[in-house]
Amino acid sequence: MRHRDFDLDSLEVFVTVAELGNMTRAAGQLGLTQSAVSHVVRQLETAFATQLFDRSIRPMALTASGHRLWHWSKRILGDARQLPAVIGGKDTLFVPELRLGCIDTLAAPFMPRLLQQLRDSVPSFSIAAGLSRQLREQFMARRLDVIFTNESFDDLDQVDSFRLLSEPFVLLVPRSAPDVADEAGLRALSQALPLIRNTVDSSLGRMVDQHLRRLGMEIPRSFAFDAVDTMMAMVAEEMGWSLLPPTALVKSRQHLGRLKVLPFPAASFRRSVFVVARKGELGALPARIHKAGRGILTQGYFTDLFASSPWLKPMISR
């Protein structure tokens, strides 16, 4: 069977006959002749190769196949009636599938909590986690609708960008390492242990390298990873030290008990995370996502981290 063997009009005729139980009454309600209604029903029975009504009884009744077609026809016709409002922008909170992208350092546990708050208005989600550069490419190619990224996209006009939070980079050292109180201590640390870095193609890696260069610290490359969980595990195993933002620490919080989190002991530097969407295409949904995201970050998201490093609390702005 081909989809052109039936259309919305024929399904509406069928549903009317099924609910009234009489072709003559259905014809009167639809403004058609009885023969036209009968012809539509016979066409549907031919298209689906099954009997839809039991005509041996009065009033005639749906067969099992007819009842299934009635059920699906009601759903199809209901969806079709919503199309003008949905496509025309009057029902801007309804999105059949939302394609979200999120930087890896924020993906968990932030994203599951966000989806819990959105699932009442969005029936289906697809999620991509990765580096900011990768998310930008997918967003520009229209493979993602909304992204959580380090970049503000200020260079593009047709994009809305909402700041989600601003956070400092902090120093991670092994439990056995001495505290680092000043820039001289940082330089001593860099000579005693290797720096556990992000890869150079990540925005975090570039930010750390640029800031260390501003401080006049050219640190040889020993270890570079694209996953913060591995970086923190390396520090916990006393393989080196690292610089990461607090959201990354929440993502890999299972390592916090085996390392020390310290304020960066020289001129501080920060990163911001933004919610980015194409201007006007999703109505009020991006603003709702931003509001929900900020709520998540203020409702116990950093509890474990603040318990061990209370000095961090005033340094994170949301």
mmCIF file of N, CA and C in Angstrom, residues 104 208 220 232 256:
data_model
loop_
_atom_site.group_PDB
_atom_site.id
_atom_site.type_symbol
_atom_site.label_atom_id
_atom_site.label_comp_id
_atom_site.label_asym_id
_atom_site.label_seq_id
_atom_site.Cartn_x
_atom_site.Cartn_y
_atom_site.Cartn_z
ATOM 1 N N ASP A 104 31.654 18.701 27.463
ATOM 2 C CA ASP A 104 31.835 17.497 28.263
ATOM 3 C C ASP A 104 31.952 17.807 29.755
ATOM 4 N N VAL A 208 44.143 27.506 29.484
ATOM 5 C CA VAL A 208 45.197 27.241 30.463
ATOM 6 C C VAL A 208 46.561 27.595 29.882
ATOM 7 N N PRO A 220 56.761 22.160 29.929
ATOM 8 C CA PRO A 220 56.868 21.085 28.930
ATOM 9 C C PRO A 220 55.628 20.188 28.951
ATOM 10 N N MET A 232 41.568 14.122 36.320
ATOM 11 C CA MET A 232 41.461 14.122 37.780
ATOM 12 C C MET A 232 41.964 12.809 38.372
ATOM 13 N N LEU A 256 37.345 13.547 44.214
ATOM 14 C CA LEU A 256 37.632 14.685 45.088
ATOM 15 C C LEU A 256 38.282 14.275 46.406
#
